[in-house]
Coordinates of C-alpha atoms and ligand atoms in Angstrom, one line a residue:
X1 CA 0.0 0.0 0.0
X2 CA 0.7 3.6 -0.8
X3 CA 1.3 5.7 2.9
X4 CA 1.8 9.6 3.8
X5 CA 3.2 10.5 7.1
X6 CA 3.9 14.0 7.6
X7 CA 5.1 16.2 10.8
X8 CA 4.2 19.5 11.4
X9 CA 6.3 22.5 10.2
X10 CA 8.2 24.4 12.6
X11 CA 8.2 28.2 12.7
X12 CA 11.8 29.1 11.8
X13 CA 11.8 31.9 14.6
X14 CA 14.4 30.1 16.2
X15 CA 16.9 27.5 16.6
X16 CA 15.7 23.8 16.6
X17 CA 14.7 22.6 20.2
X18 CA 14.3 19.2 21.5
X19 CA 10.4 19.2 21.9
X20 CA 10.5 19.6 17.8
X21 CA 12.4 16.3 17.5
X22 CA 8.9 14.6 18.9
X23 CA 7.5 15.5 15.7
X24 CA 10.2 14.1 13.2
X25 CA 11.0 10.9 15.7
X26 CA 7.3 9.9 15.8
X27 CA 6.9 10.2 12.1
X28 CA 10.0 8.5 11.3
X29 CA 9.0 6.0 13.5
X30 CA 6.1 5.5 11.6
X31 CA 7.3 5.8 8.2
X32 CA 10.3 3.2 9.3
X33 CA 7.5 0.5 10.5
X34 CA 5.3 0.6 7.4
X35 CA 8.0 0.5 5.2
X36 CA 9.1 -2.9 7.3
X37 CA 5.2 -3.8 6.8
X38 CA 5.9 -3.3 2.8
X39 CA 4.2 -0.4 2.3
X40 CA 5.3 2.2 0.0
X41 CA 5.7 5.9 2.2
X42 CA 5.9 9.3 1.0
X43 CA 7.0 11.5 4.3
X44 CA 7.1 15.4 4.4
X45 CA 9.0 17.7 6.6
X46 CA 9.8 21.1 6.0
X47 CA 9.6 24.6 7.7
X48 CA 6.5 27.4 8.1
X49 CA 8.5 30.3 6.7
X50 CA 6.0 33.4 6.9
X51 CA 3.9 35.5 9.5
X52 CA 4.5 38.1 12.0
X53 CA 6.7 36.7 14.9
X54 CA 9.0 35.6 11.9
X55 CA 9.0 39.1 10.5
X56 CA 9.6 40.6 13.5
X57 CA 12.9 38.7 14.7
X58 CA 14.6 38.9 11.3
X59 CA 13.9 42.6 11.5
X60 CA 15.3 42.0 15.3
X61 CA 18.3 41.1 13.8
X62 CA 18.8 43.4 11.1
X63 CA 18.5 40.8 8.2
X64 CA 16.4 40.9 5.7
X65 CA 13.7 38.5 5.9
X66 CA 14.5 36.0 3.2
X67 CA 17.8 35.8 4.3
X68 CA 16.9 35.0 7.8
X69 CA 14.2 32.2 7.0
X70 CA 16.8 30.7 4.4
X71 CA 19.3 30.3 7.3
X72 CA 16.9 29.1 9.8
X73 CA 15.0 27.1 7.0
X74 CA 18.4 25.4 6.5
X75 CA 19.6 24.8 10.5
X76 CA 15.9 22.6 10.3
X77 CA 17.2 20.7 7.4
X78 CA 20.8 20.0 9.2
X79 CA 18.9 19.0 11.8
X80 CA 16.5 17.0 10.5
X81 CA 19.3 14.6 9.0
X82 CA 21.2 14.9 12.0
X83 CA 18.2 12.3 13.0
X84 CA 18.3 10.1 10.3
X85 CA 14.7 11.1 9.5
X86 CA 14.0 9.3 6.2
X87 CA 11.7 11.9 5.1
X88 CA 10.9 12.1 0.7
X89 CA 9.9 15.9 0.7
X90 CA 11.2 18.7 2.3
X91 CA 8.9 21.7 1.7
X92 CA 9.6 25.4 2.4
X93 CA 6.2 27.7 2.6
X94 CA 8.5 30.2 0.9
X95 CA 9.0 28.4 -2.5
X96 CA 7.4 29.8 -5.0
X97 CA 5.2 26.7 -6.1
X98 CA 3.7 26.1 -2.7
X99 CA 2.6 30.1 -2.7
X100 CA 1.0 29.6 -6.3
X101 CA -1.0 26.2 -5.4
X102 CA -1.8 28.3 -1.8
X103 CA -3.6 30.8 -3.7
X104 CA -4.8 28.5 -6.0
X105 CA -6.5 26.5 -2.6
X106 CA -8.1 30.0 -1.8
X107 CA -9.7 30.5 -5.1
X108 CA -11.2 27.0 -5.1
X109 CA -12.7 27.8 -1.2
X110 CA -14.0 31.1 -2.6
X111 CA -17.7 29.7 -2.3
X112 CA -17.0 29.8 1.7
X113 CA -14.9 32.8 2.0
X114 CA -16.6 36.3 3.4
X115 CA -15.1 39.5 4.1
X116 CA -15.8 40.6 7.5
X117 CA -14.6 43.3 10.5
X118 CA -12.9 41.4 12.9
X119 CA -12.3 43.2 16.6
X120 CA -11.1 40.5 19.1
X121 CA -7.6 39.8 20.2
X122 CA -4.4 38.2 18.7
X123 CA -0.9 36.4 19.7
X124 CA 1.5 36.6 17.9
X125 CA 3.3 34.3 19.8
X126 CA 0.6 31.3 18.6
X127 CA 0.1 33.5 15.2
X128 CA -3.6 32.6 16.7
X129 CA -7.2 34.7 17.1
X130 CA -8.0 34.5 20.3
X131 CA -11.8 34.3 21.8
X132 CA -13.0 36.3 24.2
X133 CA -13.3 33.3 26.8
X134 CA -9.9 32.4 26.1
X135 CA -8.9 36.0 26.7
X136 CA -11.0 36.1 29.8
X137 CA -9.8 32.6 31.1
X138 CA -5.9 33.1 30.5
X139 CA -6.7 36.8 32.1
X140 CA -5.2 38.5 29.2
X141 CA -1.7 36.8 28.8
X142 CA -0.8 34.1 26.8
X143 CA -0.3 31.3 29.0
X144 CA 2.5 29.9 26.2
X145 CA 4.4 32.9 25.9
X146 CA 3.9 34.8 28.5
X147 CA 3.1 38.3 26.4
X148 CA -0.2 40.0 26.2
X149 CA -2.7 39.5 24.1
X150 CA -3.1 42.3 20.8
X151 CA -5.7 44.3 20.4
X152 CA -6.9 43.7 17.0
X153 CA -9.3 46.0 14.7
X154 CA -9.5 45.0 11.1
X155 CA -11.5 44.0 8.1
X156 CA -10.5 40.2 7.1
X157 CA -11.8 37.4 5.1
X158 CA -13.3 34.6 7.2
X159 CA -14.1 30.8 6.5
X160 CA -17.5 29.6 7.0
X161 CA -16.6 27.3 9.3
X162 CA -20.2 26.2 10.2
X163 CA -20.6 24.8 6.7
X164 CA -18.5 22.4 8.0
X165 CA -18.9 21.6 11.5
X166 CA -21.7 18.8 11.3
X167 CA -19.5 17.0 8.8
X168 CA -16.0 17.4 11.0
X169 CA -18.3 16.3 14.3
X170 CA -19.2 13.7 12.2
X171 CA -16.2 12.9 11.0
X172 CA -14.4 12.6 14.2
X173 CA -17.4 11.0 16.3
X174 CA -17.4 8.3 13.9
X175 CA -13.4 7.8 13.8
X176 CA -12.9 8.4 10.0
X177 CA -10.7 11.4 10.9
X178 CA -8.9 9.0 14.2
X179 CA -8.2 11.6 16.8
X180 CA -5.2 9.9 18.9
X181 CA -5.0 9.1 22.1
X182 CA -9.0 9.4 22.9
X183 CA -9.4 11.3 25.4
X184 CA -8.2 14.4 22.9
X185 CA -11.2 14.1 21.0
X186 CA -14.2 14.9 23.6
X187 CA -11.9 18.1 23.8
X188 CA -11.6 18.7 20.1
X189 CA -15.3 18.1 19.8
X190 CA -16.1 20.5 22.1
X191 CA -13.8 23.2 20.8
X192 CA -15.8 22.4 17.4
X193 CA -18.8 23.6 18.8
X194 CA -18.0 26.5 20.1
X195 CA -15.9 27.4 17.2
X196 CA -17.0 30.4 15.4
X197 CA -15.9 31.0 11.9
X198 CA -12.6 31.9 11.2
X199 CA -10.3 34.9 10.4
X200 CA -8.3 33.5 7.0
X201 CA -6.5 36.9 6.3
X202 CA -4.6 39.6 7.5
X203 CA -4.7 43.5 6.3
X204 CA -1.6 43.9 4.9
X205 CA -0.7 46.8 6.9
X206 CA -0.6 44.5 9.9
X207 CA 0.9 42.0 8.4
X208 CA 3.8 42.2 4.9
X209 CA 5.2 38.6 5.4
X210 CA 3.0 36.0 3.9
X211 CA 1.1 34.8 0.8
X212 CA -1.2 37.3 -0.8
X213 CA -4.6 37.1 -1.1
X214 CA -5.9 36.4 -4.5
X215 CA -7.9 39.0 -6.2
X216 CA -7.2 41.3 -3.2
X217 CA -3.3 42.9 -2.6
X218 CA -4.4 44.9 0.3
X219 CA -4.4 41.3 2.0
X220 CA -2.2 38.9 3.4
X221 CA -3.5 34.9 4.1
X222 CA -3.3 34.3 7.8
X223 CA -0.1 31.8 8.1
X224 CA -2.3 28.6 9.0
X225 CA -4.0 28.6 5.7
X226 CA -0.6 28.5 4.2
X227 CA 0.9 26.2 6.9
X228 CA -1.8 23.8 6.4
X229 CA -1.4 23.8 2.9
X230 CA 1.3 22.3 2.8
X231 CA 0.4 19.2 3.5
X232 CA -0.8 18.6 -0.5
X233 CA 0.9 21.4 -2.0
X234 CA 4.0 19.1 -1.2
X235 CA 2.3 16.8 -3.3
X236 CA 1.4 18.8 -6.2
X237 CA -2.6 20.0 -5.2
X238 CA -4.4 21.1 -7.5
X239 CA -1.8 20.8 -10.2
X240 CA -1.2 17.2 -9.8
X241 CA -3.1 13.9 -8.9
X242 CA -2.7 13.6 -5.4
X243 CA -4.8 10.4 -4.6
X244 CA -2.3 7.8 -4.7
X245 CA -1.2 9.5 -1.4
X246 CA -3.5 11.7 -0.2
X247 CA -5.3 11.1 2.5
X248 CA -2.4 11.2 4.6
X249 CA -1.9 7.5 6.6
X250 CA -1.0 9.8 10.2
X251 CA -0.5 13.4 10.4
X252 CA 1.8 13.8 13.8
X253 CA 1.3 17.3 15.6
X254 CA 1.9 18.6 19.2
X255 CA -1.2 18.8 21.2
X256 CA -0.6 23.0 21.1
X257 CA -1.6 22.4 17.7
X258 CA -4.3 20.1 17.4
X259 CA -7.3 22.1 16.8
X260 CA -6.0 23.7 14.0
X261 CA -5.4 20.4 12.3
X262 CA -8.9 19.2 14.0
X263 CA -10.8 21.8 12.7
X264 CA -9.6 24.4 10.3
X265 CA -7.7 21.9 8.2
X266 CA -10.9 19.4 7.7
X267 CA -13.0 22.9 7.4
X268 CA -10.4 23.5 4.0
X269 CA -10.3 19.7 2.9
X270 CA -14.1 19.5 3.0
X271 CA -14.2 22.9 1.2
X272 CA -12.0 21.4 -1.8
X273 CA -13.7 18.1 -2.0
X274 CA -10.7 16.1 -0.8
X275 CA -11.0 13.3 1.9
X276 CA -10.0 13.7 5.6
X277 CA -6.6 12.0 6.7
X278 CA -7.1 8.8 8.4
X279 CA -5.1 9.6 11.7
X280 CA -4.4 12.3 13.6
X281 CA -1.5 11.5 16.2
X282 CA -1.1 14.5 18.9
X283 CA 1.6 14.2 21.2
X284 CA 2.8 15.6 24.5
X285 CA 5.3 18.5 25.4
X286 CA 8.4 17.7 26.6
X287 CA 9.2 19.6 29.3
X288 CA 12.6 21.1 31.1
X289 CA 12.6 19.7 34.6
X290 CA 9.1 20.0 34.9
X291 CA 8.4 23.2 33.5
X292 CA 7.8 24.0 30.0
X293 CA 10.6 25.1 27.7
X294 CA 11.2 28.2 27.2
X295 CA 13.5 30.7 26.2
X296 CA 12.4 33.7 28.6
X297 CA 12.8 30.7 30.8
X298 CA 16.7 29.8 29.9
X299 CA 15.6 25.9 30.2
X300 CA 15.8 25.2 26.6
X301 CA 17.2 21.7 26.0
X302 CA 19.8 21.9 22.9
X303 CA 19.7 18.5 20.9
X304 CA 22.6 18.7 18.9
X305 CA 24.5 18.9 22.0
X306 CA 22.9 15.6 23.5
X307 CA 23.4 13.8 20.1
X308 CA 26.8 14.8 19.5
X309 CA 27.5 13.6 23.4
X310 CA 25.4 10.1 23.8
X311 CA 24.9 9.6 20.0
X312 CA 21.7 9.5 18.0
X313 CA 21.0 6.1 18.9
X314 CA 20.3 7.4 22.8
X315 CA 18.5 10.4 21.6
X316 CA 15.9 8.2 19.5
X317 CA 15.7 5.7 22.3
X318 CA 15.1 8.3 25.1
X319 CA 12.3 10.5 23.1
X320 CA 10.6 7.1 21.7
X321 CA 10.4 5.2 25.0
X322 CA 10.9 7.5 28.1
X323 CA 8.4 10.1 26.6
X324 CA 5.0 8.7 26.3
X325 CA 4.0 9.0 23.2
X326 CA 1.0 11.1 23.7
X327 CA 1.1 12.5 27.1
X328 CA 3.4 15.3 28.6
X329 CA 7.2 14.2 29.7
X330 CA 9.9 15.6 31.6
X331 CA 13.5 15.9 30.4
X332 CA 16.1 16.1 32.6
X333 CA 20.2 15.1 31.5
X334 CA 20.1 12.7 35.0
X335 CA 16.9 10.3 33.5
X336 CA 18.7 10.3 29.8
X337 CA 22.0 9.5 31.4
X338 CA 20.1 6.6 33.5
X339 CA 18.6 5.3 30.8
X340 CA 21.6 5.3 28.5
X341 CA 24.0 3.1 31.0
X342 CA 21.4 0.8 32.4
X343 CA 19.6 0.1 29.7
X344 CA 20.8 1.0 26.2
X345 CA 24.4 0.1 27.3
X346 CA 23.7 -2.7 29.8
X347 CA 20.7 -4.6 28.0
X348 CA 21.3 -4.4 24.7
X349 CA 25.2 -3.0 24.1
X350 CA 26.2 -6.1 26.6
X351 CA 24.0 -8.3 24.8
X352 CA 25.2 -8.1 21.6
X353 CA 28.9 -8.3 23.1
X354 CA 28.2 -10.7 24.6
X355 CA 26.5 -13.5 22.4
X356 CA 29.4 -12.4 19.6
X357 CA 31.8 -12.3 21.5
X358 CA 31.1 -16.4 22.6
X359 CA 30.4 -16.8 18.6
X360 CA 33.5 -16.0 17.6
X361 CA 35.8 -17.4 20.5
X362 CA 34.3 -20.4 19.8
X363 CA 33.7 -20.4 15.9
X364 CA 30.5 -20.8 15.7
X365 CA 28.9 -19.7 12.4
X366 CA 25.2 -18.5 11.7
X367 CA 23.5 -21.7 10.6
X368 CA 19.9 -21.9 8.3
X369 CA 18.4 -18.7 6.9
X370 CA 15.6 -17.9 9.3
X371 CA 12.9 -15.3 8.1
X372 CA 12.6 -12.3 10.7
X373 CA 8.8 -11.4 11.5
X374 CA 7.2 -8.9 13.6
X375 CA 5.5 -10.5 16.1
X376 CA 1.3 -9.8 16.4
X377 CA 1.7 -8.4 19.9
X378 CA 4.6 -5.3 18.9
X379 CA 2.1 -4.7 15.3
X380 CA -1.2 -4.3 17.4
X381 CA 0.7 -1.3 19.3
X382 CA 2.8 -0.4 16.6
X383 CA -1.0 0.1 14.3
X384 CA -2.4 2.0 17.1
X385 CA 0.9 4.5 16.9
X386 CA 1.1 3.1 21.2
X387 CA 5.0 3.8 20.2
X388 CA 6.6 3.6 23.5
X389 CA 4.4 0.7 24.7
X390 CA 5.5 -1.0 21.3
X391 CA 9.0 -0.5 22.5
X392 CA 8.6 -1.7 26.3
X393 CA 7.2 -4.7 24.1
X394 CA 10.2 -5.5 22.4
X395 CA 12.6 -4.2 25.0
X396 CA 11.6 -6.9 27.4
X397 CA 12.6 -9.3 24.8
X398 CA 16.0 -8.1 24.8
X399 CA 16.0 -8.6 28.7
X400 CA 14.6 -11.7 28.4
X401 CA 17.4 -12.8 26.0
X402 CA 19.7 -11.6 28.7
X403 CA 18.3 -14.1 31.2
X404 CA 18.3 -16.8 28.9
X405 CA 22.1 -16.2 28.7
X406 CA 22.7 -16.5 32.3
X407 CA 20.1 -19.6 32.5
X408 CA 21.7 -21.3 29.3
X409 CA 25.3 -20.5 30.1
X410 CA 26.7 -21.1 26.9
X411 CA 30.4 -20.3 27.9
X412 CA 29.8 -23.9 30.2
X413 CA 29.0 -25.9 27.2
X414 CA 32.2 -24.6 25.1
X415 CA 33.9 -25.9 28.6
X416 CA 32.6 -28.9 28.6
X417 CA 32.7 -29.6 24.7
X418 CA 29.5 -29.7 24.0
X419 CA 30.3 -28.0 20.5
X420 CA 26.5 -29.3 19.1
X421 CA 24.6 -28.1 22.1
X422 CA 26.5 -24.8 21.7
X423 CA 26.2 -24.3 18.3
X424 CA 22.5 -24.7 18.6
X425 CA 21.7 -22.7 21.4
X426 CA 23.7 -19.6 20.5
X427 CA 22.2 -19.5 17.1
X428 CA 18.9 -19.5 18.3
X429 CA 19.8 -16.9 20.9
X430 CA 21.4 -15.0 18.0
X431 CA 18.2 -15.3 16.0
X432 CA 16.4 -14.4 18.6
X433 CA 18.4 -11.1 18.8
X434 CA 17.9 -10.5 15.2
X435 CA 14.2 -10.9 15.8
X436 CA 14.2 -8.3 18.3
X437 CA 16.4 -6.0 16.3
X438 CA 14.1 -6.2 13.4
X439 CA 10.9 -5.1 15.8
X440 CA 13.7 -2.2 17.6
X441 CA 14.4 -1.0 13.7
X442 CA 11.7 1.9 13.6
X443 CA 12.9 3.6 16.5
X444 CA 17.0 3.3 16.4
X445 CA 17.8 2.3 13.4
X446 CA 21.6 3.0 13.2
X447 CA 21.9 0.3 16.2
X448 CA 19.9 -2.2 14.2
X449 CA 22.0 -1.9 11.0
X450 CA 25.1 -2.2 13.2
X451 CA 24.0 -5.6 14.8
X452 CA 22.9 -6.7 11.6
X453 CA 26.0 -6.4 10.7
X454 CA 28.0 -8.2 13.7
X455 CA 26.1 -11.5 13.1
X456 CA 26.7 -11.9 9.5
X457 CA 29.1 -14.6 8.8
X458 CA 32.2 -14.1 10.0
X459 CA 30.5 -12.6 13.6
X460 CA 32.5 -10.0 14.6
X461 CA 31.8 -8.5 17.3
X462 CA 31.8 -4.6 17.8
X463 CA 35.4 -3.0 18.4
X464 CA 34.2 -0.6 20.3
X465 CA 31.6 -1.0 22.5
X466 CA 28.2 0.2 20.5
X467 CA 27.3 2.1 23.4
X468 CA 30.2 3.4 26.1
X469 CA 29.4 4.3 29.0
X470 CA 29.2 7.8 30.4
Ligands
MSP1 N1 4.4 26.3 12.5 C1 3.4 25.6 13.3 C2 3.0 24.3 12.7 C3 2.4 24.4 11.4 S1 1.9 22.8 10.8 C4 1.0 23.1 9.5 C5 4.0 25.4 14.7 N2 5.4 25.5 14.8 S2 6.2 25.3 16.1 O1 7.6 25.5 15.8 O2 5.7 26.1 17.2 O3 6.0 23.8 16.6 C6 6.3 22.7 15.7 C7 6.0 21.4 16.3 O4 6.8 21.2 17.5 C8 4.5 21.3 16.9 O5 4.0 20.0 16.6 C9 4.7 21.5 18.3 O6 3.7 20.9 19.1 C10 6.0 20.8 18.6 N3 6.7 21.3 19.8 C11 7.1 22.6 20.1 N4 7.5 22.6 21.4 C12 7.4 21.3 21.9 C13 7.8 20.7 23.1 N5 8.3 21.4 24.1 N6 7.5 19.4 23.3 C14 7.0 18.6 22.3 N7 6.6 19.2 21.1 C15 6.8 20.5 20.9 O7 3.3 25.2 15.6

């Protein structure tokens, strides 16, 4: 089958932060298991280039704005690779083809598309219209960033939301648009009805930095519309066929970001007659010893600093298996460290020492070609995106291969000669291994492709430990 995955595009305000590795991990986790499943997977990334925060910080720091994106645009892309994501597009909401098929979305939405005064309130910091409950309830501040609210006053285009909202409620009642976990969607369906319609445009007066309005130059789209476009511009809307891939398999977002996708984004797929994506997977923040990252903060965790330390191996196995998948985590250097030496090193660096180590010693060979499977148990998580319960799945079978090492004690039959009984049992041990390595493949994948590598015939076993310890 024929699968899209795509991640949500950061704002390039800023330098990559840990909490936007989620994103790309989760994704690439998927992408990696339904490749192993046979499926054929198209997988966006890219970066949300336009809007006022952006605007502002490049003026900030005296650079013009297309320089500043470019170089931001480009730290996401290091970074990106930095994780081995095995993404297939990489799309900027600058390039010129993504602001032509934008417009060309608007036009075809034209039939749900009013112009209206809107007075209310705005963040920049969310590049979100606030209600006046939400003002009320956050008492004026934005409970993310920590700045007040705007005053707005302006004339902008709106999308008739309520043309849609029976068919969304439907929609996600029903599952055909899979909010992930649950209990996310009684909140999203709430949200829905009380949603009025929504402000698609900016004057541009308020707002220079984005894709203009078609038919109107005195207005700017509001950056969502052109965020969330992305998603099938990337794949050639309208100007190419997109249903071989659209719609998407699992979009991945943060939670912060949910009802955009849960409502606006089905609101402008409904609107162009295309079909809602199957799954919508919304995961937790990551937080700085308890507290939200933040820069006003100074808790901001820099990955490329942990990576280049432990290794990307570590990285991918702390986000994918300490952080639960779809609630809120804490960070902190002490749990990574932990995790790294007692289990990553331990378990499964040990492991692998180990049983090679005893293999070649003892010249023992891998015998039979065995085919690897995922077992029923790690695909039933694995299909409902439980990623980190997929992974306590498998990882118990690497501990379990460790006990059957110290229960089996191979090292006693190359003792006592028995060169049969040894033969056997380390190459079902060793097949064992290979087993679990295929089911570990989605979420480290360099470690994978290492071991792979050990037991092929000659074993050899790593020269260096594949994990040190720290
Ligand atoms: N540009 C929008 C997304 C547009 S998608 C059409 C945006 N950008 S963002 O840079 O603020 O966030 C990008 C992604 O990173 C979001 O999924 C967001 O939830 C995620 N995270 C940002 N901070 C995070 C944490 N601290 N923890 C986990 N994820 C976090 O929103």
């Amino acid at each position: 089958m024929k699968k899209y995955v795509t991640t949500a595009i950061p704002y390039v305000n800023g330098a990559p932060h840990i909490g936007h590795a989620v994103d790309y991990c989760l994704a690439d986790t998927a992408a990696r298991y339904f490749r192993l499943r046979g499926d054929e997977v198209r997988f966006q990334v890219g970066t949300d280039e336009h809007g006022s925060k952006i605007f502002q910080k490049s003026a900030a720091e005296n650079l013009p704005v297309e320089t500043y994106v470019k170089r931001n645009s480009d730290t996401f892309k290091t970074f990106i690779s930095k994780l081995n994501i095995s993404y297939t597009d990489f799309i900027r909401t600058t390039d010129p083809e993504h602001i032509k098929r934008c417009q060309d979305i608007w036009r075809k939405l034209s039939d749900h598309i009013y112009l209206a005064k809107y007075e209310g309130w705005y963040c920049t910091g969310c590049e979100a219209f606030i209600t006046e409950k939400e003002y009320k309830e956050n008492h004026g501040v934005c409970p993310d960033h920590q700045i007040p609210y705007e005053k707005v006053k302006e004339e902008n285009y709106y999308l008739r939301i309520s043309d849609f909202k029976d068919q969304i409620r439907e929609a996600i009642s029903s599952d055909k648009m899979l909010i992930l976990p649950e209990f996310r969607k009684k909140e999203i369906l709430k949200l829905l009805d009380e949603s009025p319609d929504v402000s698609i445009s900016r004057p541009r007066e308020q707002l220079t930095w984005g894709v203009e309005v078609p038919g109107d130059a005195s207005q700017v789209m509001y950056v969502w519309i052109d965020a969330l476009s992305n998603y099938i511009t990337v794949l050639g809307y309208p100007d190419q066929d997109i249903s071989d891939w659209w719609p998407a398999a699992a979009q991945f977002v943060g939670k912060d970001i949910l009802r955009f996708h849960a409502i606006i984004w089905p609101a402008m797929l409904m609107g162009l007659g295309l079909p809602l994506p199957k799954v919508l997977v919304s995961h937790g923040m990551i937080l700085a010893d308890g507290q939200k990252m933040s820069k006003s903060i100074g808790n901001v965790v820099e990955p490329v600093a942990v990576i280049d330390k432990y290794g990307l191996d570590a990285f991918r196995y702390f986000f994918l298996r300490h952080v639960d998948t779809f609630a809120d985590s804490d960070y902190t250097e002490a749990k990574f460290e932990e995790a790294y030496n007692n289990e990553l090193a331990n378990d499964l660096g040990n492991l692998v020492q180990r049983l090679a180590t005893l293999a070649k010693k003892n010249g023992i060979k891998r015998e039979g070609t065995s085919v690897l499977k995922l077992s029923d148990g790690y695909c039933e998580l694995m299909d409902r995106f439980e990623f980190n319960k997929a992974f306590d799945y498998a990882w118990e079978k690497v501990q379990n291969l460790n006990k059957r090492i110290d229960d089996e004690k191979p090292w006693m039959l190359a003792k006592n000669g028995e060169t049969d009984k040894l033969k056997k049992c380390l190459n079902s041990l060793i097949k064992d291994l290979l087993q679990v390595s295929l089911e570990l493949t989605p979420f480290i994948p360099d470690a994978c492709e290492k071991i792979t590598k050990v037991f092929e015939n000659p074993i050899a076993p790593p020269e260096t430990p594949l994990f040190p310890k720290k």
